[in-house]
Coordinates of C-alpha atoms and ligand atoms in Angstrom, one line a residue:
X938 CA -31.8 10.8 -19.4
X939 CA -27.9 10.9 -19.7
X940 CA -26.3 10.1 -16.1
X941 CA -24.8 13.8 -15.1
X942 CA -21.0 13.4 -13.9
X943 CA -20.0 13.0 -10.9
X944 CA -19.0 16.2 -9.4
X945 CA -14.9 16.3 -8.3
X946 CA -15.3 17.3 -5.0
X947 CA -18.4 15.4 -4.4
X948 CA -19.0 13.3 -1.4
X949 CA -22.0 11.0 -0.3
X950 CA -21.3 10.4 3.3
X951 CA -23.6 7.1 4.0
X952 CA -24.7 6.4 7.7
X953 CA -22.4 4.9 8.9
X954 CA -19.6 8.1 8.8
X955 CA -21.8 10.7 10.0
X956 CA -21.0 10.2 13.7
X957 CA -17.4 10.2 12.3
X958 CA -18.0 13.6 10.5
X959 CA -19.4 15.1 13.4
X960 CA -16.9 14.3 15.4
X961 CA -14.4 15.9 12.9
X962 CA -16.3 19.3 12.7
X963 CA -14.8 21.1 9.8
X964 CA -12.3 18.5 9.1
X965 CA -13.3 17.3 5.4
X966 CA -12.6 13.6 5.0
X967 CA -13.2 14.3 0.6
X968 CA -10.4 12.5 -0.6
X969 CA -8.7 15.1 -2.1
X970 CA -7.7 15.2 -6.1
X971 CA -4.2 17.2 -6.7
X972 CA -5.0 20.1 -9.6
X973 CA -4.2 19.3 -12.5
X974 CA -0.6 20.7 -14.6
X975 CA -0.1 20.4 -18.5
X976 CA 1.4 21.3 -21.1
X977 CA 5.5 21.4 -22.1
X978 CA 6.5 23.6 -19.1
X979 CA 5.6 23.2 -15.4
X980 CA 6.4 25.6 -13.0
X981 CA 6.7 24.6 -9.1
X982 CA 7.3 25.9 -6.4
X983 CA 7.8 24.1 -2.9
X984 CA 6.9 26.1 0.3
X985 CA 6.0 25.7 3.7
X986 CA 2.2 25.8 4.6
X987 CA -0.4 24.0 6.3
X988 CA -3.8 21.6 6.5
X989 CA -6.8 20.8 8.8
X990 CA -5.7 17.3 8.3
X991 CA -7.5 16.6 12.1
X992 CA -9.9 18.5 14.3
X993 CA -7.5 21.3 16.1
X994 CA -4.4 22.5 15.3
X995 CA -3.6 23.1 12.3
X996 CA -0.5 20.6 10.7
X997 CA 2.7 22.5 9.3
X998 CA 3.7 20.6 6.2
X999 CA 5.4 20.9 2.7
X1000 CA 3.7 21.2 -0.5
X1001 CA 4.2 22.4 -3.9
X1002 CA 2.0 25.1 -5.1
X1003 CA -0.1 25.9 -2.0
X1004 CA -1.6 22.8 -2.1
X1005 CA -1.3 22.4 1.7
X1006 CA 0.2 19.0 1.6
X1007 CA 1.4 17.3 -1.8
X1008 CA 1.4 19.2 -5.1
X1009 CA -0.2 19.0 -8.7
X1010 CA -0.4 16.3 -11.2
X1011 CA 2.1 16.5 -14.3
X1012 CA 0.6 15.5 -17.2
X1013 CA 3.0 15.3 -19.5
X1014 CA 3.0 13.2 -23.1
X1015 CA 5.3 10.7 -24.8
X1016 CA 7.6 12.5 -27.2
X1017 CA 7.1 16.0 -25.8
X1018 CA 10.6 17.8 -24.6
X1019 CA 9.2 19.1 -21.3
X1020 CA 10.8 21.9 -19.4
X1021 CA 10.3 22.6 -15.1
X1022 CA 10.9 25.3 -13.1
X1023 CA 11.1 24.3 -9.8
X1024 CA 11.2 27.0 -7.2
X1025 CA 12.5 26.5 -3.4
X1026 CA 10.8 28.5 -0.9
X1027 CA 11.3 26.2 2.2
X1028 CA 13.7 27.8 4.6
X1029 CA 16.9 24.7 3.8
X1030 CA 17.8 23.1 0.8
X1031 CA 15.7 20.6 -1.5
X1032 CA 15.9 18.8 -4.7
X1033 CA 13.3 17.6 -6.8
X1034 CA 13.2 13.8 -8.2
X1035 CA 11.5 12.1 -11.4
X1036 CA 10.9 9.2 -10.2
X1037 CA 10.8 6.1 -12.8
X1038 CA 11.6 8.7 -15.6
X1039 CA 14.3 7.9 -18.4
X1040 CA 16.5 11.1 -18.1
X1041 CA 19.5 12.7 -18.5
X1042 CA 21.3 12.2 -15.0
X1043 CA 21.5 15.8 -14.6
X1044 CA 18.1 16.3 -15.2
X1045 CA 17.1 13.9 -12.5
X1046 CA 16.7 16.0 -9.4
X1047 CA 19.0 13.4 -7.6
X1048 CA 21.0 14.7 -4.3
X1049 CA 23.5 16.6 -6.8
X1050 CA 21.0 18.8 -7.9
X1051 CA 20.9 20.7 -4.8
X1052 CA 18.5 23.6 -5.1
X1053 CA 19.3 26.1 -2.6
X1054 CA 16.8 28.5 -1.0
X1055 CA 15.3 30.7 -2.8
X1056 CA 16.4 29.6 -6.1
X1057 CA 15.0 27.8 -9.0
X1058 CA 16.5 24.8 -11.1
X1059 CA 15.2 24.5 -14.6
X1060 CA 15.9 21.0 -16.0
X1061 CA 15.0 19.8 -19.5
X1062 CA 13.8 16.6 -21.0
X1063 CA 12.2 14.2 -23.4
X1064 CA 9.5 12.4 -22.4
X1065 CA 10.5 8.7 -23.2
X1066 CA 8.4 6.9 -20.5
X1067 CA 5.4 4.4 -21.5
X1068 CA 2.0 5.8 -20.5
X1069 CA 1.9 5.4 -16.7
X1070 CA 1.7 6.6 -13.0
X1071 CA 5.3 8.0 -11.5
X1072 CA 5.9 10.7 -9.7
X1073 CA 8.2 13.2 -7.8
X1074 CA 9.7 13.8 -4.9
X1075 CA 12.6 15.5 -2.5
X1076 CA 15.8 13.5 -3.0
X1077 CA 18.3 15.5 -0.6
X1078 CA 20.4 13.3 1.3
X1079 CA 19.2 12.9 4.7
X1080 CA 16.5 15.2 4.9
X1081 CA 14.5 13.0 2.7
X1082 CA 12.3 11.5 4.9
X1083 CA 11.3 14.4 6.5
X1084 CA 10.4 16.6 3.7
X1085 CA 8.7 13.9 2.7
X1086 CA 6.5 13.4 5.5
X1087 CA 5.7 16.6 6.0
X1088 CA 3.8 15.8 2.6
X1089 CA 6.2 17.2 -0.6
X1090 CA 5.7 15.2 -3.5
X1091 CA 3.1 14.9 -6.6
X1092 CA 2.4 12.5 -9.3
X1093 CA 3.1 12.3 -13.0
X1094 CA 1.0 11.0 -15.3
X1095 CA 2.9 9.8 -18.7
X1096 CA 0.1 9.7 -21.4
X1097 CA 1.1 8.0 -24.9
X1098 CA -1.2 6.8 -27.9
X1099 CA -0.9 2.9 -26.9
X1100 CA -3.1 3.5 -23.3
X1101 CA -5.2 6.4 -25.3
X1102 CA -6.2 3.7 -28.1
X1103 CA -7.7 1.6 -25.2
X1104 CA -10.9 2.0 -23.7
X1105 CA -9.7 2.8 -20.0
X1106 CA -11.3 4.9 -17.6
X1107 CA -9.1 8.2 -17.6
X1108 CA -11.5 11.2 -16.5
X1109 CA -9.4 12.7 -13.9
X1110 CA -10.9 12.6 -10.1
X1111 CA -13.7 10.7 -11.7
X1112 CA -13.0 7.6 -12.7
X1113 CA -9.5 7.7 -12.7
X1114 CA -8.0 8.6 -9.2
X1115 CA -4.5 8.8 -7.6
X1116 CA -4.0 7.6 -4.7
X1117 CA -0.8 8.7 -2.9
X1118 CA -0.5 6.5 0.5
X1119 CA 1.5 7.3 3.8
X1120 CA 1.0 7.3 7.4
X1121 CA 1.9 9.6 9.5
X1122 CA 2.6 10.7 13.3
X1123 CA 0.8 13.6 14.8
X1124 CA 1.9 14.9 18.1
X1125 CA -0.7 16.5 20.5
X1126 CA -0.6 19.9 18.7
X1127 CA -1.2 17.9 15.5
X1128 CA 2.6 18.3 14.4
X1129 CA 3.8 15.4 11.5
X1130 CA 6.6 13.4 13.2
X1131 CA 9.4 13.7 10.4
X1132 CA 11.8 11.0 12.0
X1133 CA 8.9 8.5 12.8
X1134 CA 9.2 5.4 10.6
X1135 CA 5.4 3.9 11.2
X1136 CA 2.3 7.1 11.4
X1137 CA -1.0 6.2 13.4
X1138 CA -3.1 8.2 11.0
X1139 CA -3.7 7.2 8.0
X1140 CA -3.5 9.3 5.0
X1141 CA -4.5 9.1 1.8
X1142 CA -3.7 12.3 -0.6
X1143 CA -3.4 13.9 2.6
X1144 CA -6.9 13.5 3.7
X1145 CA -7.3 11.3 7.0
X1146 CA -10.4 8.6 7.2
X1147 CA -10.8 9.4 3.0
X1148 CA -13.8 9.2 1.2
X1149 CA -14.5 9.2 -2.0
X1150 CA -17.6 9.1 -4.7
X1151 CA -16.8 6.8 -7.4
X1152 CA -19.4 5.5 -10.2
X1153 CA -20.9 2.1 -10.6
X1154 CA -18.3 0.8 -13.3
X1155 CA -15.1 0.3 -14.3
X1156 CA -13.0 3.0 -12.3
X1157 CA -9.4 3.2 -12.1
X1158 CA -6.8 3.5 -9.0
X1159 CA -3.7 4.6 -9.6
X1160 CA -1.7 3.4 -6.4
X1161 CA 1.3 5.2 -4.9
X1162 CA 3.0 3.8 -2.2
X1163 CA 4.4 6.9 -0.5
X1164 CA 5.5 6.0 2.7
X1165 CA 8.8 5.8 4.9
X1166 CA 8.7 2.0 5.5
X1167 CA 5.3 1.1 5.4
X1168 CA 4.0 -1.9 3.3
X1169 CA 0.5 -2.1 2.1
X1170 CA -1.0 -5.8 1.2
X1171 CA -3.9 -4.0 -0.5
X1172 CA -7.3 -5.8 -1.1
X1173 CA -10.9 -4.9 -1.3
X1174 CA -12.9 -4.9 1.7
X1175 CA -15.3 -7.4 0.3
X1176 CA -12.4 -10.1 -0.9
X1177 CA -13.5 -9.4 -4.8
X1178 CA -11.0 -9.6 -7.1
X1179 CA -9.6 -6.8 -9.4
X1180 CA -7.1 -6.1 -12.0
X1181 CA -3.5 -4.6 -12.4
X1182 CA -3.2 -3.0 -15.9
X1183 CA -0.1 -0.9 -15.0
X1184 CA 3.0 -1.5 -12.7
X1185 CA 5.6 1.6 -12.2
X1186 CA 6.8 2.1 -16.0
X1187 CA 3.9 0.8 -18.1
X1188 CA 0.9 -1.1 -18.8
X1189 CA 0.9 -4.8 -18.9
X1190 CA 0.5 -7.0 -21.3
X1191 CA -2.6 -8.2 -20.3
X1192 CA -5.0 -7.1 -17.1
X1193 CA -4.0 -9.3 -14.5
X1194 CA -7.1 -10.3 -11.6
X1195 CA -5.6 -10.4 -8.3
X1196 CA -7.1 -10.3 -4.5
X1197 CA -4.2 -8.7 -3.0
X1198 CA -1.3 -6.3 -4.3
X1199 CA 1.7 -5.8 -1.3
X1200 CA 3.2 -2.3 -2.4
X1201 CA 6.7 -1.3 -0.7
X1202 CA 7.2 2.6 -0.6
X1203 CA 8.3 4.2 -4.1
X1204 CA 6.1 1.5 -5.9
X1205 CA 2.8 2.3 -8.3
X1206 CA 0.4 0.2 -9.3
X1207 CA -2.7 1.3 -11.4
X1208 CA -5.5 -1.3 -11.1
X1209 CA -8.7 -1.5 -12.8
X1210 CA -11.6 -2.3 -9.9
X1211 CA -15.2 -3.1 -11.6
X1212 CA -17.9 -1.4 -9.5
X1213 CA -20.7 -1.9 -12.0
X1214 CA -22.8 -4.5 -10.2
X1215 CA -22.5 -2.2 -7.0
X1216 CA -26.2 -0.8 -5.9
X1217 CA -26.0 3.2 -6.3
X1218 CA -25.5 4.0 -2.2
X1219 CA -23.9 1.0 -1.1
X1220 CA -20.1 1.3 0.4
X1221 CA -16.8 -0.5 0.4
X1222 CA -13.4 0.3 0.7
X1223 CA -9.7 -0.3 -0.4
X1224 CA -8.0 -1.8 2.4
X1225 CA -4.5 -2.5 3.7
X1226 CA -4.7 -6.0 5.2
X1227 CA -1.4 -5.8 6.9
X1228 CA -2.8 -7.8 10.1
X1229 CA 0.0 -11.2 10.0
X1230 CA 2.5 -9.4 7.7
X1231 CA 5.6 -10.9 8.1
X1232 CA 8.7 -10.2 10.0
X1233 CA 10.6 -8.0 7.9
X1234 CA 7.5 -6.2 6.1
X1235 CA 7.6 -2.5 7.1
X1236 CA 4.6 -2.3 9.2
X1237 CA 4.4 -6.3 10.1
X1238 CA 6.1 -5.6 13.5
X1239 CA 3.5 -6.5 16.7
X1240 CA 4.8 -3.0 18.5
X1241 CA 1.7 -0.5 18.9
X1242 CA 3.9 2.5 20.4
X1243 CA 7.9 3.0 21.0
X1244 CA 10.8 3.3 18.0
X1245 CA 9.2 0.6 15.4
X1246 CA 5.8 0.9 16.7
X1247 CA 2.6 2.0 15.2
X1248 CA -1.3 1.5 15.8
X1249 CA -1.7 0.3 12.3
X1250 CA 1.0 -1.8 12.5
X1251 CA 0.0 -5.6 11.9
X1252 CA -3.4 -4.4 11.5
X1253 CA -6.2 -4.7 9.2
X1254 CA -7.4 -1.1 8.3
X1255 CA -9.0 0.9 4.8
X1256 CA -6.8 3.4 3.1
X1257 CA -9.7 4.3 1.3
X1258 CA -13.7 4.5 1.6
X1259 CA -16.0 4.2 -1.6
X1260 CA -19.4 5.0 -1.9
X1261 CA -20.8 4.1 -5.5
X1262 CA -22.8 6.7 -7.3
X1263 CA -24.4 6.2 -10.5
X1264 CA -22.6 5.4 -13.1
X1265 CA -21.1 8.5 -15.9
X1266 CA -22.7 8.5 -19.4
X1267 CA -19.7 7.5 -20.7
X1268 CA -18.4 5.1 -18.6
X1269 CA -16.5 1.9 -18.8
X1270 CA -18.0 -1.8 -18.3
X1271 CA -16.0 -3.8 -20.1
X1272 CA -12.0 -4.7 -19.0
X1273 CA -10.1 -4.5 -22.2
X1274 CA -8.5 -8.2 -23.2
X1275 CA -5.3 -6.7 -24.3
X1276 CA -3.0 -3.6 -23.0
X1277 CA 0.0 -3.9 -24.9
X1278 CA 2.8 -6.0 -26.0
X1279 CA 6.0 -5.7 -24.0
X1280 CA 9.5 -6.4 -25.0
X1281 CA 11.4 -7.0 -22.3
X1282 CA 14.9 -7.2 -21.9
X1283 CA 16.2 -11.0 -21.4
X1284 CA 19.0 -13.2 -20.3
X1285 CA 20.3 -14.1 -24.0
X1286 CA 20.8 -10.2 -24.4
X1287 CA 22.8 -9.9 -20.7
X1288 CA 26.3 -7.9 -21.5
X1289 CA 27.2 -7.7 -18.0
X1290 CA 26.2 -8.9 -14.7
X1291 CA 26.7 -7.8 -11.5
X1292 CA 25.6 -7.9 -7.7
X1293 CA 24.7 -5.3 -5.1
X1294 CA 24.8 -6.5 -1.4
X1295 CA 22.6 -5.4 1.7
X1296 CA 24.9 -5.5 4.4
X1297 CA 24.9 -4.2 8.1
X1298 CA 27.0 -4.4 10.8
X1299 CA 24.1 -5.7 13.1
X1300 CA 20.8 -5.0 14.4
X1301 CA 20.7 -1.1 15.1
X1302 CA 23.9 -0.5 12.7
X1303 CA 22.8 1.8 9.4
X1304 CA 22.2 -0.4 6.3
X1305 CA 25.0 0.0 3.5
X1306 CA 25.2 -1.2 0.4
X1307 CA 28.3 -3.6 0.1
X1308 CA 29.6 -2.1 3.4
X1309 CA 30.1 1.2 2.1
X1310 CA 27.6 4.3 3.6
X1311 CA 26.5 6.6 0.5
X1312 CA 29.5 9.1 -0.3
X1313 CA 28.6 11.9 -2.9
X1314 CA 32.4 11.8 -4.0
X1315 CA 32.2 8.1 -4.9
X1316 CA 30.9 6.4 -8.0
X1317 CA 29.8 3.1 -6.5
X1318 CA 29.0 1.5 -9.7
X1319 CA 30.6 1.9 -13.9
X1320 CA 27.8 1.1 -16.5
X1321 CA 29.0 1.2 -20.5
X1322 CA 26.2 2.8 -22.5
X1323 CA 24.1 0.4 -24.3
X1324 CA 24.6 -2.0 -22.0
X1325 CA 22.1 -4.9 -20.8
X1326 CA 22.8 -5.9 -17.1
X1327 CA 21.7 -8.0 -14.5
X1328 CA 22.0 -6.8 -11.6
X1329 CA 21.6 -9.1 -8.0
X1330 CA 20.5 -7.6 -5.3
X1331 CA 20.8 -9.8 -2.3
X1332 CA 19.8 -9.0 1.5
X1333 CA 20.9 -9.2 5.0
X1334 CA 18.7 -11.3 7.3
X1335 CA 17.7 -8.1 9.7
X1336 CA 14.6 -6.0 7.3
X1337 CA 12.9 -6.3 4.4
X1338 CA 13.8 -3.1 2.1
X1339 CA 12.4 -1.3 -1.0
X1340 CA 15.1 -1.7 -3.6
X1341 CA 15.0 1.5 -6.4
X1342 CA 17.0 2.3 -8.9
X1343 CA 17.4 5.3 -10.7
X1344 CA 17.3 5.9 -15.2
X1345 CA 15.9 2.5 -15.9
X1346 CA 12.6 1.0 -15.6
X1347 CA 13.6 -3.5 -15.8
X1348 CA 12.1 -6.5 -15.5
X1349 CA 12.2 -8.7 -12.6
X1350 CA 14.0 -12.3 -13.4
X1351 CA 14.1 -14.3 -10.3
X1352 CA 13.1 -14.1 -6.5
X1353 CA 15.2 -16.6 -4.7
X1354 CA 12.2 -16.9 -2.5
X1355 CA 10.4 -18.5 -5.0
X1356 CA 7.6 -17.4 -8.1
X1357 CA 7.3 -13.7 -8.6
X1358 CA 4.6 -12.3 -8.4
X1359 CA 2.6 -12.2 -10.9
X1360 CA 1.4 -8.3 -10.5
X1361 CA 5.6 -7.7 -10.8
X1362 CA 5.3 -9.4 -14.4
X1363 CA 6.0 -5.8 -15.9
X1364 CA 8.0 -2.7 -16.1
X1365 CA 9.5 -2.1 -12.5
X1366 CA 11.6 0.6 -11.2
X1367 CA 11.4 -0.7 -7.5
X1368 CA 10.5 -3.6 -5.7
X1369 CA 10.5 -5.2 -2.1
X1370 CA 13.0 -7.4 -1.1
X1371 CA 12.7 -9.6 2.0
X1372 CA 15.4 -10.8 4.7
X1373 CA 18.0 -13.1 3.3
X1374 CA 16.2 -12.9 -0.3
X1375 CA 18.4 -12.7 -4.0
X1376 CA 16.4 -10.4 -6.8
X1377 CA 17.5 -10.7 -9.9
X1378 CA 16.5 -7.7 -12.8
X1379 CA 17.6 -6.9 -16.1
X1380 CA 17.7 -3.1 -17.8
X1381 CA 19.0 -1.8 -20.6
X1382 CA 20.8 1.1 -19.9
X1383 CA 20.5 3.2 -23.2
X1384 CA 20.3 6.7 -24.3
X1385 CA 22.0 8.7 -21.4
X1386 CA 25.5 8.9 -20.7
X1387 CA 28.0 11.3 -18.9
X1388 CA 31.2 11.3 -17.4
X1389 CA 30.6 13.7 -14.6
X1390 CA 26.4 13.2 -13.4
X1391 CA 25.8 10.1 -11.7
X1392 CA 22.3 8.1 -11.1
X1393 CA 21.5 6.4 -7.7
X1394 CA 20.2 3.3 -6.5
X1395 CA 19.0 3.2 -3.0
X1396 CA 16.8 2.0 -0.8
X1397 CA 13.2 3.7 -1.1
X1398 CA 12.7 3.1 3.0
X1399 CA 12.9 6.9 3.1
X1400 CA 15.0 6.9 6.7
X1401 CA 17.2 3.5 5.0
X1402 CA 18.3 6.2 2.1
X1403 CA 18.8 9.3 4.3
X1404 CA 20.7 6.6 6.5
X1405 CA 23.2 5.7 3.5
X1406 CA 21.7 3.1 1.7
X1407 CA 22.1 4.7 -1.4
X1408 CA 25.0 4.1 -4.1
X1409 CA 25.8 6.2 -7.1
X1410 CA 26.5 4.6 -10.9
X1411 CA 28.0 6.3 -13.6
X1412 CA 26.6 5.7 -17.5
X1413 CA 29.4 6.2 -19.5
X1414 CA 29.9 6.3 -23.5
Ligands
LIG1952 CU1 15.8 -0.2 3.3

C-alpha cells in the first residue's frame, strides 16, 4: 500500500505537548504554511487584522491578504516578466521590498517607492534570480521595524530548471516548508511591542510553541531570518548533522553538512535535514542554541527584562517542533552529490574597490554609515554599470550588525576574523558582521542602471535601518 500524504494542516501532538495544548485552549500551535500565489501577476494587498497567536486577546498585526500575520508565497519562475499589484490598506504609508531580487531600482519597493494609503503600486520585472528562498517586506524609512513586527512580510520562492532537474524535496508544506523566524513582545492585552528589539515569545510563521508533521525522509527547511536583531545559531535538538543546499540567492555547489547555521535577520538558508531513520511518532526539533552567544550577537546579551533584554536571550530554546510521520510515496532518501556549478565573481575581475564604515558616535548614539545618517536627498555611493566591486565593510567595536545590500546577490571574500564560514561559501545578499570585524564581498553590478532611482544598502537590524543606517548608491550607464 502507497503511504497517503501527509495532510497540510496536519498535526500529531505526541505526549509530551498535550498539557501545553490544554493550556492554550483554542490557540493552534500548527505551524502555519502561507497559501500559495502563482503565476505572472500577483496581487497584494496589506491591511490591518488580527491572530489568536496566545490564549486571550486577540493580537492586532499586519498582513497581506488576510492572512492574519504574514502573507502568501510568490512563486514566481526564472525568465518570466512578473507583474504586482500591491495594495495599501493600513491606515499610514508603506512600501513593499524584493528582497535579494535583481531589479530595476524602481521596481524595488525601496523607501522611494512610497505607497500611500489607499493606493496601489504596480511594479514590473524579469525574474533573473537563481532558484531560491527570498522574500518581501515593508521598506519605509523608520517605520520598518514596526510594520514589521506587527508581522508584514511573505516569502518568494524563485523556481528555475537547474533546482527542478534535481531530486529535492519541493511539495509545498509537505516536505518543503518555510520557516519565517522572529520574536516578539506581547503586552498583557497580547499587543506586539513594535519598538522592542528582543520578543519573549517565539514565533515561527506566526504560530507560537510550532509544531509541525514532517515525514520520515529527506525534508527541506527553508530558513528566514525575520527578526529585528535577533541571531539564531540553529541546530537540531539531537546534535545530528544536516545540510545547506541553498544560501540567500542560490543553491550551492555542493550540499554542505553542518551542526550549526548562525542566521542574522534578512538572511535565508534552505537546508536539507534527513529524517528517514526517525521511528514514525518519535519528536525532535529545530533549535536556536543562542545560550553563550557572544557579545555583540543580537540576542547574546545576559539581560532577561529592560531596553536590550529578552527571556530568550542567551538561551537555549526550539523555533520549531517535529514529529515524524510516515514517509510520502514519493519521497526523498537520497542527498543529491551535486547542486550546481557557481561562477562567482573574483578578485582578477575587481574594477573598482571601495569601503563602507560602521561608525557611531558612542554607546547609545544611532549607527551611521561613514558618519553620515541616511538622507533620501543623498546618493551615498556612484557605481558604473558593469562594474565588478569590492566593497569593505568594516565595523565599530559597539554591536554586531546584519550588513544587506540591495540589486546584487555576491560572494563573500574575506572575514578579518578569520575562515568564512563555510555555509556563506555561496550567493549572499546579507551577512553578519561582528564588532571591530572587516568583510570583504564582490558583485557585479550588471543589467540595471538609472540616473534618478537609487538602491540601498543598510543594515537589516530592523531598528539600525529605521535608525539611519542605511545609504543609497546610484547604478549609472
Ligand atoms: Cu545594525
Amino acid at each position: 500500500m502507497k503511504a497517503s500524504g501527509v495532510g497540510l494542516g496536519a498535526v500529531i501532538l505526541p505526549s509530551i505537548l498535550s498539557s501545553q495544548a490544554a493550556d492554550a485552549a483554542s490557540v493552534s500551535t500548527a505551524l502555519w504554511i502561507p497559501p500559495k500565489l502563482s503565476g505572472k501577476v500577483f496581487n497584494l494587498k496589506l491591511s490591518k487584522g488580527s491572530k489568536q497567536i496566545v490564549p486571550g486577546a486577540l493580537t492586532n498585526t499586519y498582513s497581506y491578504n488576510g492572512t492574519g500575520f504574514w502573507g502568501p508565497t510568490l512563486f514566481m519562475n526564472k525568465g518570466d516578466n512578473v507583474a504586482l499589484n500591491v495594495t495599501n490598506n493600513l491606515t499610514e504609508s508603506t512600501t513593499t521590498h524584493w528582497h535579494g531580487m535583481h531589479l530595476p531600482a524602481e521596481m524595488d519597493g525601496g523607501p522611494m517607492q512610497e505607497i500611500k494609503v489607499g493606493k496601489t503600486w504596480s511594479p514590473k520585472f524579469k525574474v533573473m534570480n537563481n532558484a531560491a528562498t527570498y522574500w518581501y517586506h515593508p521598506h519605509m524609512h523608520k517605520t520598518t521595524q514596526k510594520q514589521l513586527a506587527l508581522g508584514a512580510g511573505g516569502f518568494i520562492f524563485v523556481q528555475d530548471s537547474i533546482e527542478a532537474a534535481l531530486a529535492l524535496p519541493r511539495t509545498y508544506g509537505v516536505d518543503d516548508i518555510p520557516l519565517a523566524l522572529g520574536s516578539r513582545t506581547l503586552s498583557s492585552s497580547n499587543q506586539i511591542g513594535t519598538t522592542t528589539i528582543y520578543g519573549d515569545t517565539m514565533l515561527t510563521n506566526g504560530v507560537a510553541n510550532a509544531t509541525v508533521s514532517l515525514p520520515a525522509q529527506y525534508v527541506r527547511l527553508r530558513i528566514l531570518n525575520m527578526e529585528s536583531e535577533r541571531v539564531y545559531n540553529l541546530g537540531i535538538s539531537d546534535g545530528r548533522s544536516f545540510h545547506v543546499i541553498a544560501t540567500d540567492g542560490g543553491l550551492v555547489n555542493k550540499p554542505i553538512a553542518v551542526k550549526r547555521l548562525l542566521m542574522s535577520p534578512g538572511e535565508r538558508y534552505e537546508i536539507l535535514v534527513d529524517l528517514s531513520n526517525n521511528k514514525v511518532g518519535s519528536a525532535l526539533s529545530l533549535k536556536a542554541f543562542n545560550k553563550g552567544l557572544a557579545f555583540g550577537y543580537g540576542g547574546g546579551e545576559p539581560a532577561q527584562a529592560g531596553q536590550f533584554g529578552s527571556l530568550l536571550n542567551n538561551n537555549d530554546f526550539d523555533v520549531l517542533k517535529i514529529n515524524v510521520v510516515k514517509p510520502t510515496s514519493k519521497g526523498i532518501a537520497t542527498l543529491p552529490t551535486v547542486l550546481t556549478k557557481n561562477a562567482f565573481p573574483t578578485q582578477t575581475q575587481v574594477t573598482n574597490s571601495r569601503t563602507v564604515a560602521i561608525t557611531d558616535k558612542g554607546p547609545g548614539t544611532p549607527f551611521t554609515f561613514d558618519g553620515k545618517s541616511y538622507d533620501m536627498g543623498t546618493i551615498n555611493q556612484h557605481v558604473k554599470l558593469g562594474a565588478t566591486e569590492a566593497w569593505t565593510i568594516t565595523n565599530d567595536e559597539i554591536f554586531g550588525h546584519s550588513f544587506h545590500i540591495h540589486d546584487v546577490q555576491f560572494k563573500i571574500v574575506s572575514r578579518s576574523s578569520g575562515a568564512i564560514p563555510v555555509y556563506e561559501q555561496g550567493w549572499k545578499d546579507t551577512f553578519s558582521i561582528q564588532r571591530n570585524e572587516k568583510v570583504t564581498f564582490i558583485a557585479k553590478f550588471d543589467d540595471y542602471s538609472s540616473s534618478e532611482w537609487p538602491f540601498m544598502y543598510h543594515c537589516h537590524m530592523a531598528n539600525h535601518e529605521d535608525g539611519g543606517l542605511m545609504g543609497q548608491f546610484l547604478v549609472e550607464a
